XYZ file of C-alpha atoms in Angstrom:
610
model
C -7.629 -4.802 -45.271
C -6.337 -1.696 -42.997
C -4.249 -0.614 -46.086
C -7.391 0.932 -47.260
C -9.018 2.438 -44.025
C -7.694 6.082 -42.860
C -4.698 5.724 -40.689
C -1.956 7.344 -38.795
C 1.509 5.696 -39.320
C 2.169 2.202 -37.629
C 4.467 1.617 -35.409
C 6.925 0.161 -37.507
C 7.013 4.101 -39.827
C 7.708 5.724 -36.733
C 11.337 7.311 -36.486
C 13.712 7.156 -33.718
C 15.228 10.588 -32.240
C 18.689 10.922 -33.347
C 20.560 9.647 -29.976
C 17.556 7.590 -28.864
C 18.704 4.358 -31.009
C 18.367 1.054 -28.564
C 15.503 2.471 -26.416
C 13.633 -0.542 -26.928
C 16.292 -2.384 -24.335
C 15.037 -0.417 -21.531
C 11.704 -1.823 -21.137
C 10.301 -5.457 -21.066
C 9.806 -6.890 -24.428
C 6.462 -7.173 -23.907
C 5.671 -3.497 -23.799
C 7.593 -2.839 -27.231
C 6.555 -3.063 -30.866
C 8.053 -6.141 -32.452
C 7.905 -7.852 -35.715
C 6.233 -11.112 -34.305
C 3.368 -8.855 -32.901
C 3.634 -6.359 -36.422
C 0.355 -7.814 -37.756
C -2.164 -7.441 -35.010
C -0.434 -4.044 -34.073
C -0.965 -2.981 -37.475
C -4.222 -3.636 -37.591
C -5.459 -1.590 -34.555
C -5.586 2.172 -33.072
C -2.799 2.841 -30.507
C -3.417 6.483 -28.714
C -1.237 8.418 -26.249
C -1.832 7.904 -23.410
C -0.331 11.374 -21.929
C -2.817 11.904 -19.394
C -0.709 9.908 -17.088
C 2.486 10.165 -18.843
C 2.783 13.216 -20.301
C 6.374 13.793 -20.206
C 7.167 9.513 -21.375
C 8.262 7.219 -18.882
C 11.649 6.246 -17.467
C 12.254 2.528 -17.655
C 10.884 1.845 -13.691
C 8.106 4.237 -14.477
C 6.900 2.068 -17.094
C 5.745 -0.516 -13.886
C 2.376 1.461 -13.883
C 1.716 0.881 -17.781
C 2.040 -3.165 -16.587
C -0.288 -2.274 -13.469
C -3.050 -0.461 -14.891
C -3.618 -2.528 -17.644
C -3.610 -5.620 -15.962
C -5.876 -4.414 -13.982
C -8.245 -2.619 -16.363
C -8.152 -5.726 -18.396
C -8.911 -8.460 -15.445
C -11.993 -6.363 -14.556
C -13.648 -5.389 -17.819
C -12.473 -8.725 -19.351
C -12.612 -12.167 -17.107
C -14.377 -10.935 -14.167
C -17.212 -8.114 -15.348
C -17.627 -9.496 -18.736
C -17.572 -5.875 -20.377
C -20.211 -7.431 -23.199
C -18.671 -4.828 -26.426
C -15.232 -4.522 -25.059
C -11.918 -6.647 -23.653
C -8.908 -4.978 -22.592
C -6.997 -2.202 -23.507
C -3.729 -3.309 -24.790
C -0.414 -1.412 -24.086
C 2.564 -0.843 -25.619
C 5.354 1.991 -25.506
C 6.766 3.969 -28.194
C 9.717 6.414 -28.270
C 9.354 6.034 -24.633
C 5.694 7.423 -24.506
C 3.019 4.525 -23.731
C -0.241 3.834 -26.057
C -2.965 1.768 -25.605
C -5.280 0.043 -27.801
C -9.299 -0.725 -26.552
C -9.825 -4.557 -27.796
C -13.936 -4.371 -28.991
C -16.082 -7.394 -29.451
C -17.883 -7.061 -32.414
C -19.593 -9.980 -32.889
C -23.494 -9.654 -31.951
C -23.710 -13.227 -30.766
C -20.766 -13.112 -28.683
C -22.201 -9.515 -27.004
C -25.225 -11.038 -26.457
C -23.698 -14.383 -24.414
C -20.999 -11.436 -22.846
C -23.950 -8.871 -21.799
C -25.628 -12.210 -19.750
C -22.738 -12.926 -17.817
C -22.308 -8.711 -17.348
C -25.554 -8.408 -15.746
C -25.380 -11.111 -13.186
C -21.910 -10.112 -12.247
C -22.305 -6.382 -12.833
C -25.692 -6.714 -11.246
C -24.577 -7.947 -7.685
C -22.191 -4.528 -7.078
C -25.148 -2.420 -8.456
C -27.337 -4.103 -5.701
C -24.690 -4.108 -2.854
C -22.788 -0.707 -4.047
C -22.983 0.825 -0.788
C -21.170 -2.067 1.761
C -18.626 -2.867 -0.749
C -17.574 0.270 -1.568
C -16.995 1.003 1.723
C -14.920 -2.261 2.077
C -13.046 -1.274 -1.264
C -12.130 1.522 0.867
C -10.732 -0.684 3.506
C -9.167 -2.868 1.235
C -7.294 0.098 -0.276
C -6.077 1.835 3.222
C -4.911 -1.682 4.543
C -2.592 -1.541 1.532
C -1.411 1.738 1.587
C -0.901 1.010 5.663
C 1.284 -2.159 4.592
C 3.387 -0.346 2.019
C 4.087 2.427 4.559
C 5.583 -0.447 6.980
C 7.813 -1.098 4.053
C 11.838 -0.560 4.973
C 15.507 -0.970 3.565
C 17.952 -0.132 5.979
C 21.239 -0.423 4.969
C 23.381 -3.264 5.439
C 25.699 -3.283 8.281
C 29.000 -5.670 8.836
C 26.891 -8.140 10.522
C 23.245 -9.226 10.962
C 21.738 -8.407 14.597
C 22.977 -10.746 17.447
C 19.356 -11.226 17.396
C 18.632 -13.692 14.174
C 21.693 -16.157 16.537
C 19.807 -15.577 19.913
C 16.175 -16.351 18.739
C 17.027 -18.888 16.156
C 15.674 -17.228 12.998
C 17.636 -19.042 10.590
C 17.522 -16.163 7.979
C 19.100 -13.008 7.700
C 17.257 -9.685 7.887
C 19.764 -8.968 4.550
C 16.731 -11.020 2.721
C 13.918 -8.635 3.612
C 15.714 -5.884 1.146
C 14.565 -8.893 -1.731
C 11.012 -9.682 0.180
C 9.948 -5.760 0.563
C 10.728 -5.073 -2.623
C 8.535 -7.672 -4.089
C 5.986 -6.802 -1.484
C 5.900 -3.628 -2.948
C 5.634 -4.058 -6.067
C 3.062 -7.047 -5.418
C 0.863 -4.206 -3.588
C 1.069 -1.907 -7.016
C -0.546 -4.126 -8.565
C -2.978 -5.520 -6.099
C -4.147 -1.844 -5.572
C -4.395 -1.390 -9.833
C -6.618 -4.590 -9.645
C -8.654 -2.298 -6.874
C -8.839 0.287 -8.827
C -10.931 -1.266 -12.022
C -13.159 -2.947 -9.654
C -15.271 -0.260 -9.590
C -14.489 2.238 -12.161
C -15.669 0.892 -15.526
C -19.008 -0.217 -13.256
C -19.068 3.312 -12.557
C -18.614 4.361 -16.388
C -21.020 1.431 -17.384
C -24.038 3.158 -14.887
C -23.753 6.695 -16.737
C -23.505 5.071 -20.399
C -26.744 3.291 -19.735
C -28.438 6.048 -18.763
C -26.735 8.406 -21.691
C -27.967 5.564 -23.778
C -31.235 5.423 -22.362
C -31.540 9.542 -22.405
C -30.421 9.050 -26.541
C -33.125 6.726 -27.250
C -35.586 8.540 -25.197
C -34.715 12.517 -26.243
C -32.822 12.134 -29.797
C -32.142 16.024 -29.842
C -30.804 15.948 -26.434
C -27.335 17.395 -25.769
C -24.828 15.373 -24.042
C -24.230 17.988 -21.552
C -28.007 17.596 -20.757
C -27.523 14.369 -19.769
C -23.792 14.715 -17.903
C -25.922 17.697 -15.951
C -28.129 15.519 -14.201
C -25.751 14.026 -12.525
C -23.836 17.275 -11.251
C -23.627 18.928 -7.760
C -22.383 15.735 -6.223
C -20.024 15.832 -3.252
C -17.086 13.950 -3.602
C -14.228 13.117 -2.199
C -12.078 14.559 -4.782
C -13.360 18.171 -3.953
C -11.839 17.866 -0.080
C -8.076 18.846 -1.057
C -9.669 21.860 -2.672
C -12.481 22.408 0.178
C -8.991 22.271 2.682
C -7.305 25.385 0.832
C -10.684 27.835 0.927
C -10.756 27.206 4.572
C -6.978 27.760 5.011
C -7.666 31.048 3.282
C -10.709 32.179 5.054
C -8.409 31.076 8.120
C -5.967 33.266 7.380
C -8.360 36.235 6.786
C -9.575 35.788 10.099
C -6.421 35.535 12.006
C -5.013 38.736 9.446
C -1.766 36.578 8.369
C -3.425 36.472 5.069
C -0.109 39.406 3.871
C 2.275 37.068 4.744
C 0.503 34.157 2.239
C -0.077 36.308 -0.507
C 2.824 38.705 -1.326
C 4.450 36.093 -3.103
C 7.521 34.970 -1.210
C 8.679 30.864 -1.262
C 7.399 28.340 0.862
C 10.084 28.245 3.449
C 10.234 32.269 3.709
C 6.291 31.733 4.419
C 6.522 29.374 7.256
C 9.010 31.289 8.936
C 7.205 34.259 8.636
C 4.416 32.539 10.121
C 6.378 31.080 13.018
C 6.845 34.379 14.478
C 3.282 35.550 15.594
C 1.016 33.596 17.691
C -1.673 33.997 14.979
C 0.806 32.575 12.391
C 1.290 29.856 14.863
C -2.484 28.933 15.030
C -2.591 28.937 11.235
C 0.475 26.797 10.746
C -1.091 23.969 12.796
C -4.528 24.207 10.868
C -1.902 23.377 7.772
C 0.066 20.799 9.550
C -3.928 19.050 10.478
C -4.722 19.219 7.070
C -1.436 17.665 5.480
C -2.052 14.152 6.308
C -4.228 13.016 4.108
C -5.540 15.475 1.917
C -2.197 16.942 0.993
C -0.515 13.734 -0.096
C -1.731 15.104 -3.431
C 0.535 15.168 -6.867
C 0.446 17.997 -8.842
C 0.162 15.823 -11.644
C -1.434 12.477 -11.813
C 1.780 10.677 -10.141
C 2.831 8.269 -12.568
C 6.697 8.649 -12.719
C 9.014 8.876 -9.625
C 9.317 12.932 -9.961
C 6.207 14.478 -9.766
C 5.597 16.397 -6.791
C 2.758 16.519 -3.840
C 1.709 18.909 -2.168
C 3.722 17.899 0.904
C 6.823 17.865 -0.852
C 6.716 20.671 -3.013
C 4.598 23.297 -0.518
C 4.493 25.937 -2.614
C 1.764 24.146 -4.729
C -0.568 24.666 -2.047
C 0.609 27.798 -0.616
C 0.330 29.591 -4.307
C -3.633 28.275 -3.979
C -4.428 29.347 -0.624
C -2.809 32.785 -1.517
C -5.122 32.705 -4.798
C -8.542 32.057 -2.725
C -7.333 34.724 -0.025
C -6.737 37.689 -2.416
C -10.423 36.764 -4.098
C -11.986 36.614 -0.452
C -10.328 40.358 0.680
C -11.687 41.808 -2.653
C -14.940 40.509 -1.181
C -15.569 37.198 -4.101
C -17.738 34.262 -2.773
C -14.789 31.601 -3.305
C -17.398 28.419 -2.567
C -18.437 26.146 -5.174
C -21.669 26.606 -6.768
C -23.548 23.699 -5.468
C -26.757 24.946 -4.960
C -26.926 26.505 -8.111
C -25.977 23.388 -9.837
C -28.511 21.206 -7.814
C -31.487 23.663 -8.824
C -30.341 23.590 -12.641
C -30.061 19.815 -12.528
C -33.436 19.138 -11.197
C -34.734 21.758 -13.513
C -33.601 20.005 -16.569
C -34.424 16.058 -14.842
C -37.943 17.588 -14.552
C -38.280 19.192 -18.112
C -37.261 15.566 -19.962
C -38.695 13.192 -17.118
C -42.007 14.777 -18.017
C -41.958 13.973 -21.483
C -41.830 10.008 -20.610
C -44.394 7.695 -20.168
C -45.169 6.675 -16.325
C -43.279 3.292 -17.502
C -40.640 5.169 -18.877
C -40.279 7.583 -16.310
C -39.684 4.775 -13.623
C -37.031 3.098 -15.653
C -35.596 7.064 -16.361
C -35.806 7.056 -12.311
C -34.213 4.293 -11.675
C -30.556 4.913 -13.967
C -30.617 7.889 -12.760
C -30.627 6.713 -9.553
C -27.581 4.742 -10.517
C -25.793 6.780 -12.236
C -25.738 9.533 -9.004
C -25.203 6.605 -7.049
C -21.722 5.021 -9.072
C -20.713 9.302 -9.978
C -18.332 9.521 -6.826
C -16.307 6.594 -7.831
C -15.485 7.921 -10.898
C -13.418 11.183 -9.264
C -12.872 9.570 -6.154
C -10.751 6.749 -7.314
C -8.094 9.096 -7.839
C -7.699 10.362 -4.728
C -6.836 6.209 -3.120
C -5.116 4.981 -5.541
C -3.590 7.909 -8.038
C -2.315 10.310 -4.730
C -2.802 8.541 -1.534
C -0.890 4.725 -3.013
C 1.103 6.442 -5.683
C 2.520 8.784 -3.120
C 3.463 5.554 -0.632
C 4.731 3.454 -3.418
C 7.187 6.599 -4.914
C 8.361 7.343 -1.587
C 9.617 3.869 -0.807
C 11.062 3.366 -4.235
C 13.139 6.567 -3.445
C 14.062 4.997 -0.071
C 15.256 1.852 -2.418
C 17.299 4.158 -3.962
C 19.105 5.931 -1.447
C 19.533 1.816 0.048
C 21.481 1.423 -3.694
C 23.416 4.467 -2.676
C 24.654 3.561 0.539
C 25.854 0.231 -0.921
C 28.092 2.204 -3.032
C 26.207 0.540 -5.946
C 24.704 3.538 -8.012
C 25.815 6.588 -8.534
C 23.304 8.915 -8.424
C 20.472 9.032 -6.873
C 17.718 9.013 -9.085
C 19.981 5.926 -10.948
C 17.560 3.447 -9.849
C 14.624 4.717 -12.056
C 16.752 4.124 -15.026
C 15.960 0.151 -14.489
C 13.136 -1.569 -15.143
C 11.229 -3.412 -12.013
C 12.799 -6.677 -13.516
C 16.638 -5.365 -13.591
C 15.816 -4.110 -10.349
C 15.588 -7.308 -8.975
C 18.606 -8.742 -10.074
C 20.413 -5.629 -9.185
C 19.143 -6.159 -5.280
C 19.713 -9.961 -5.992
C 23.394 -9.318 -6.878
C 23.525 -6.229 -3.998
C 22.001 -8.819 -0.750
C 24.586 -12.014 -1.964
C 27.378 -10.232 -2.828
C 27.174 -8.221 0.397
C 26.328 -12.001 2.035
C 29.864 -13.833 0.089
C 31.530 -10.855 1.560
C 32.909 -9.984 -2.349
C 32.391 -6.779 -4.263
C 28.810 -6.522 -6.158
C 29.416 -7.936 -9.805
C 27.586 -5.415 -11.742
C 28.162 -2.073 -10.354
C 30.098 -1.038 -13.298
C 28.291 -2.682 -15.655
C 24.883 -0.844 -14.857
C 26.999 2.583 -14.602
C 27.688 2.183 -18.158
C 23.752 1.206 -19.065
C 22.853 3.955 -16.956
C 24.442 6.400 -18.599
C 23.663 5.391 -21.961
C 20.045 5.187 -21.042
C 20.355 9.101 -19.616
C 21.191 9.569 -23.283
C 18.878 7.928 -24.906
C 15.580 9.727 -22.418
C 17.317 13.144 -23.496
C 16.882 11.957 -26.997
C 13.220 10.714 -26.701
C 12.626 14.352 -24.429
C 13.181 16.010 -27.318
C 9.930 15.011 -29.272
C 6.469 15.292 -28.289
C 4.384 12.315 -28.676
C 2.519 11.904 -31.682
C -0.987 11.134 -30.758
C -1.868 7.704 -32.607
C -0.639 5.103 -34.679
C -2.342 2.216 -36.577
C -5.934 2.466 -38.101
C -9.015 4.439 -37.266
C -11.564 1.352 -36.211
C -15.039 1.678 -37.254
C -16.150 1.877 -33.836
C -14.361 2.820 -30.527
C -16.860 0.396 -27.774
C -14.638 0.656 -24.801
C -15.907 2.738 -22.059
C -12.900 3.921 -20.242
C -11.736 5.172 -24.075
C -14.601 6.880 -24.280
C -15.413 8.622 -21.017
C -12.126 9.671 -19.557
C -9.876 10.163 -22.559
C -12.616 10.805 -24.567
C -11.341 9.098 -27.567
C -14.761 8.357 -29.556
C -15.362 7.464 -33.148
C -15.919 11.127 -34.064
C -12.972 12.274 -32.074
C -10.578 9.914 -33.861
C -12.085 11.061 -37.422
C -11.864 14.537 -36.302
C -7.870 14.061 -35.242
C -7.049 12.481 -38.424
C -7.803 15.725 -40.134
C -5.918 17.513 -36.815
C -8.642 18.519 -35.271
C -10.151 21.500 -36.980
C -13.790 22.382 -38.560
C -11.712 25.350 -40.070
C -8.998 27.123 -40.467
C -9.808 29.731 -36.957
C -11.548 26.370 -35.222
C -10.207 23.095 -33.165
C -13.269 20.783 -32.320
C -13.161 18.640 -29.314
C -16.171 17.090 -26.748
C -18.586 19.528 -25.027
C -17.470 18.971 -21.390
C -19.303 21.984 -19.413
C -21.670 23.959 -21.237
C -21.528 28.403 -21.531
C -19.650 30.316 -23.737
C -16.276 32.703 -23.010
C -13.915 34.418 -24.771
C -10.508 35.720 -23.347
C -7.080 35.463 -23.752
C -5.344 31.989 -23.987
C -2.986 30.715 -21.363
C -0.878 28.102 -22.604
C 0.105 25.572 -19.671
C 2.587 22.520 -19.900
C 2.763 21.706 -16.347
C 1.475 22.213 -12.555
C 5.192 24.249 -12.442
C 3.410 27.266 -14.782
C -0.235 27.392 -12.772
C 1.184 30.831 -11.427
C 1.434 31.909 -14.753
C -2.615 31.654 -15.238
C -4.038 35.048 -14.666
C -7.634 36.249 -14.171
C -10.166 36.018 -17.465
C -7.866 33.746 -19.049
C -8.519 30.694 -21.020
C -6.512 27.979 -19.246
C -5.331 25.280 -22.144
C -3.707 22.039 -21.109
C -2.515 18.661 -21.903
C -4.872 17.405 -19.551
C -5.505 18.862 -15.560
C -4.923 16.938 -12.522
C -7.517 17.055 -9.825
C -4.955 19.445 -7.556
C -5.096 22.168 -10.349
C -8.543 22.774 -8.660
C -7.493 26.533 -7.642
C -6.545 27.068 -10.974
C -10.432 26.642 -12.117
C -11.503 29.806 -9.616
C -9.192 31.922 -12.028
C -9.837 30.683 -15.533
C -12.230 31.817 -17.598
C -12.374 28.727 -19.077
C -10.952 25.098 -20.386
C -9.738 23.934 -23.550
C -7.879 20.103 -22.583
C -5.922 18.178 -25.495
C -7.231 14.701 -23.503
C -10.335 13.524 -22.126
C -13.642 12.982 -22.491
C -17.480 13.480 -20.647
C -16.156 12.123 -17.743
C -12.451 13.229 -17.157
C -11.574 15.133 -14.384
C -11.306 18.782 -16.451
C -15.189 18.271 -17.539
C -16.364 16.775 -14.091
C -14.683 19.991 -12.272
C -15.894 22.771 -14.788
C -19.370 21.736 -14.731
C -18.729 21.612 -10.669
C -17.327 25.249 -11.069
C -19.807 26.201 -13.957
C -16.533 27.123 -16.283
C -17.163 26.431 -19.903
C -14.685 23.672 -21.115
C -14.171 21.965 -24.405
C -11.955 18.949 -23.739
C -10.305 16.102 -26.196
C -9.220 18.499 -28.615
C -5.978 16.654 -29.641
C -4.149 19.918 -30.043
C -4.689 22.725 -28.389
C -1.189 23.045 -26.786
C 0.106 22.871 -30.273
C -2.429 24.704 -31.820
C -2.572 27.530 -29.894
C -0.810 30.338 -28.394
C -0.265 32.418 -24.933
C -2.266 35.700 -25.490
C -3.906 34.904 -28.724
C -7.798 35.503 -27.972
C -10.403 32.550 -28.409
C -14.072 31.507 -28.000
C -14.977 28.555 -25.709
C -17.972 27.013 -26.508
C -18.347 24.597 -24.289
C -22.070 23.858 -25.671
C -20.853 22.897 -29.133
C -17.254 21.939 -28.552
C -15.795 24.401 -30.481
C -12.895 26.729 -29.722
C -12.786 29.629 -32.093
C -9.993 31.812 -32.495
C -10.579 35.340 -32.953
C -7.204 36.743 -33.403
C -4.007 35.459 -34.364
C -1.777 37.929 -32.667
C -0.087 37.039 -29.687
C -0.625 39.295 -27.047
């Protein structure tokens, strides 16, 4: 009976915003809590999934809560055979989206799953190299297909040239057949995306596990260590903006970047001086790919990249040039890391038997070997698809707009993919009986109401759970990138806190700081973050990467061993503490704190705010 097990509120207790009433209507039904699923949703732990929408989602933006569960769950589910875990199941709330990991509990059924895991698991392990590198392919040739995407407006007539070659179909119809294209391609490249990643997850749990069994008193930041001072692709963005700094050192235009003036003032600037020139085409080389970056994780239609919002860049360049004239070493600490690592894979590898120390060998071997995945991923699918797909859905929306359909233009994103369709449906024949389109005013009116009802749902946070606390959380993507654990969840339920001055979360890059807090909601306040201070998030994005030469450390609300704040801070040996559950809440701007990134323990040591 979950009456008796600790809980946060179900679904069904939760209250709706004053102004908010009806937001169920704007998403498919499957999404939303309803009285025929009440019993199983009662029975299970839904968490918040803010790490990719932190601010909710607007009815289109809720296409990525289909995608990426579909995905995670066809992967870890029917074709892996995760053996103690399903799916994650997904529903939204008050316009925020939770998800729910499904475990397998039964030992019998584990033991017939973890068969069929290791011959299909098995075959990537052995063959990781060649098809990863065609995963790569697979992902650019959709990216390169949703890029040849188009909807140019309809004219009066189609071309003389569907008569004179005898097409037999009006170019009117590929408005319908792109946009199912791409929204087919979303979530072929979701289905990508968990191909490799809980493989990737599943190498480094084995070997935790095996490190466990093998050292009980080992740390967990002992073991995530070994695997550190990889180079990944994830790092290149940041890698791009040190040498656009040093650049600018060298050709002395490094007083135009840093005296603080906007974007467009900058290039201007630049465009007057033959060295300003030369710098501004090192830029332009590096914007295509690696600056097709969102400042966030770019799940809703209005986060910005780097190439559309160039001040995001700019302000990080200007930070790495102003450390390199005061004569800083701005490079990552590889080295360092490498020499640590294989200090501390020596020190336990030679308490193991010889057998033990070849099987030690050999997951760690794996584990280095699946690591780059698991920050990588984010740069195909996350920036270099999500950036594609949002760009073409705005180009659907100025198409709307030109028809005379919408009014605004961000009116689109207040329609789910499915209304979407009917809307073009309705758009293409009306435009093709030669008649006005029969819902414009209809949708006007939703669309308004639904502006409404997201102000409504804006105005509250998300709470962080509903339903139960299970007795175990098995799921691996749960556990290593939001870091919701069994602990964790225990730990929330009393809000987080060992006392009254402390807010536990996960060790997720070991040292120990203290410093001022810096209270960040968004990308928009990175400027804010001055030097020595203790950045505290929601969660970071991998282009808040600057950011982490500033801080003095990083307290996250989300994630867990392997999200992208601990990966980066043990890459930039900051301390971090991450999965708090409410740190942003918790604490304040200029209130003074200790980081313990060893124990997972942020302490504060004064209460008044600077």
């Amino acid at each position: 009976m979950t009456q008796d097990r600790p809980r946060f509120p179900y679904f069904s207790e939760a209250s709706t915003p004053v102004g908010a009433e009806g937001w169920q209507d704007m998403y498919p039904y499957y999404l939303v809590p309803s009285e025929e699923t009440r019993e199983e949703e009662d029975a299970r732990l839904w968490f918040a999934d803010t790490m990719h929408w932190s601010r909710g989602a607007l009815p289109f933006d809720s296409i990525g809560a289909e995608a990426v569960y579909l995905g995670a769950g066809q992967n870890s589910t029917r074709i892996f055979v995760l053996p103690a875990s399903l799916g994650l199941d997904v529903r939204m709330q008050n316009g925020y989206v939770y998800i729910s990991p499904i475990p397998v509990t039964d030992p019998e059924e584990i033991g017939r799953r973890a068969a069929l895991f290791q011959e299909r698991a098995g075959h990537y392990y052995a063959h990781w190299d060649e098809l990863y590198a065609a995963w790569k392919d697979k992902v650019t040739a959709v990216i390169d297909r949703m890029k040849g995407i188009a909807f140019p407006p309809l004219g009066e007539l189609d071309p003389i040239e569907v008569v004179t070659e005898g097409r037999g179909r009006s170019t009117s119809w590929d408005v319908i057949a792109n946009y199912h294209q791409l929204i087919d391609d979303f979530f072929l490249v979701w289905q990508y995306h968990f191909e490799f990643l809980n493989l990737g997850y599943g190498g480094y749990i084995v070997f935790f596990q095996f490190c466990k069994q093998a050292f009980p008193e080992i740390a967990e930041q002992s073991i995530a260590r070994m695997v550190a001072g990889v180079d990944v692709l994830a790092f290149r963005p940041d890698d791009e903006l040190r040498k656009l700094a040093q650049l600018s050192i060298d050709l002395q235009v490094d007083d135009v970047l840093t005296r603080g003036d906007a974007a467009a003032a900058v290039f201007a600037t630049l465009e007057g001086s033959e060295s300003g020139q030369t710098w501004l085409k090192a830029y332009d080389a590096a914007k295509d790919p690696w600056f097709n970056y969102f400042a966030e994780y770019g799940f809703t239609h209005d986060q910005a990249t780097w190439v559309s919002d160039p001040d995001i860049p700019l302000s990080g360049i200007a930070r790495y040039a102003t450390k390199l004239r005061a004569g800083e070493d701005i490079s990552r600490p590889v080295e360092r890391l490498r020499a640590e690592r294989d200090e501390i894979v020596e020190d336990y590898r030679s308490l193991l038997t010889e057998e033990e120390a070849a099987q030690f060998d050999d997951l760690l071997a794996l584990a280095r070997k699946v690591f780059p995945y698991i920050e990588e991923h984010n740069i195909y699918v996350e920036h270099w698809t999500h950036s594609v797909f949002w760009q073409k859905a705005w180009e659907l929306a100025d198409f709307l707009l030109a028809a005379g359909f919408t009014e605004q233009r961000d009116d689109l994103f207040h329609l789910n993919r499915f209304e979407l369709d009917q809307v073009l449906f309705d758009v293409v024949e009306s435009w093709a009986i030669g008649v006005p389109a029969r819902g414009k005013r209809r949708w006007a009116a939703e669309i308004r109401k639904r502006r409404g009802i997201l102000a409504a749902l804006a105005t509250e946070p998300a709470a962080p759970a509903y339903g139960p606390a299970p007795d175990q959380v098995t799921d691996p993507f749960a556990i290593m990138n939001y870091g919701v654990t069994t602990e964790r969840i225990q730990a929330w339920l009393g809000r987080g806190t060992t006392s009254a001055d402390a807010i536990s979360g996960i060790p997720g890059s070991p040292g120990v700081i203290e410093g001022p807090v810096r209270v960040l909601r968004s990308e928009k306040d990175l400027a804010d973050l001055q030097p020595g201070e203790v950045l505290v998030c929601a969660i970071t994005a991998p282009s808040w990467a600057s950011a982490f030469s500033v801080a003095a450390g990083v307290v996250t609300d989300i994630g867990g061993m392997m999200s992208h704040a601990a990966i980066v801070c043990r890459e930039y040996g900051l301390p971090a503490v991450v999965g708090t559950g409410y740190a942003t809440t918790s604490l304040q701007t200029g209130q003074r704190v200790r980081v313990d990134g060893d124990s997972g323990v942020v302490t504060l040591l004064g209460t008044e705010v600077a």
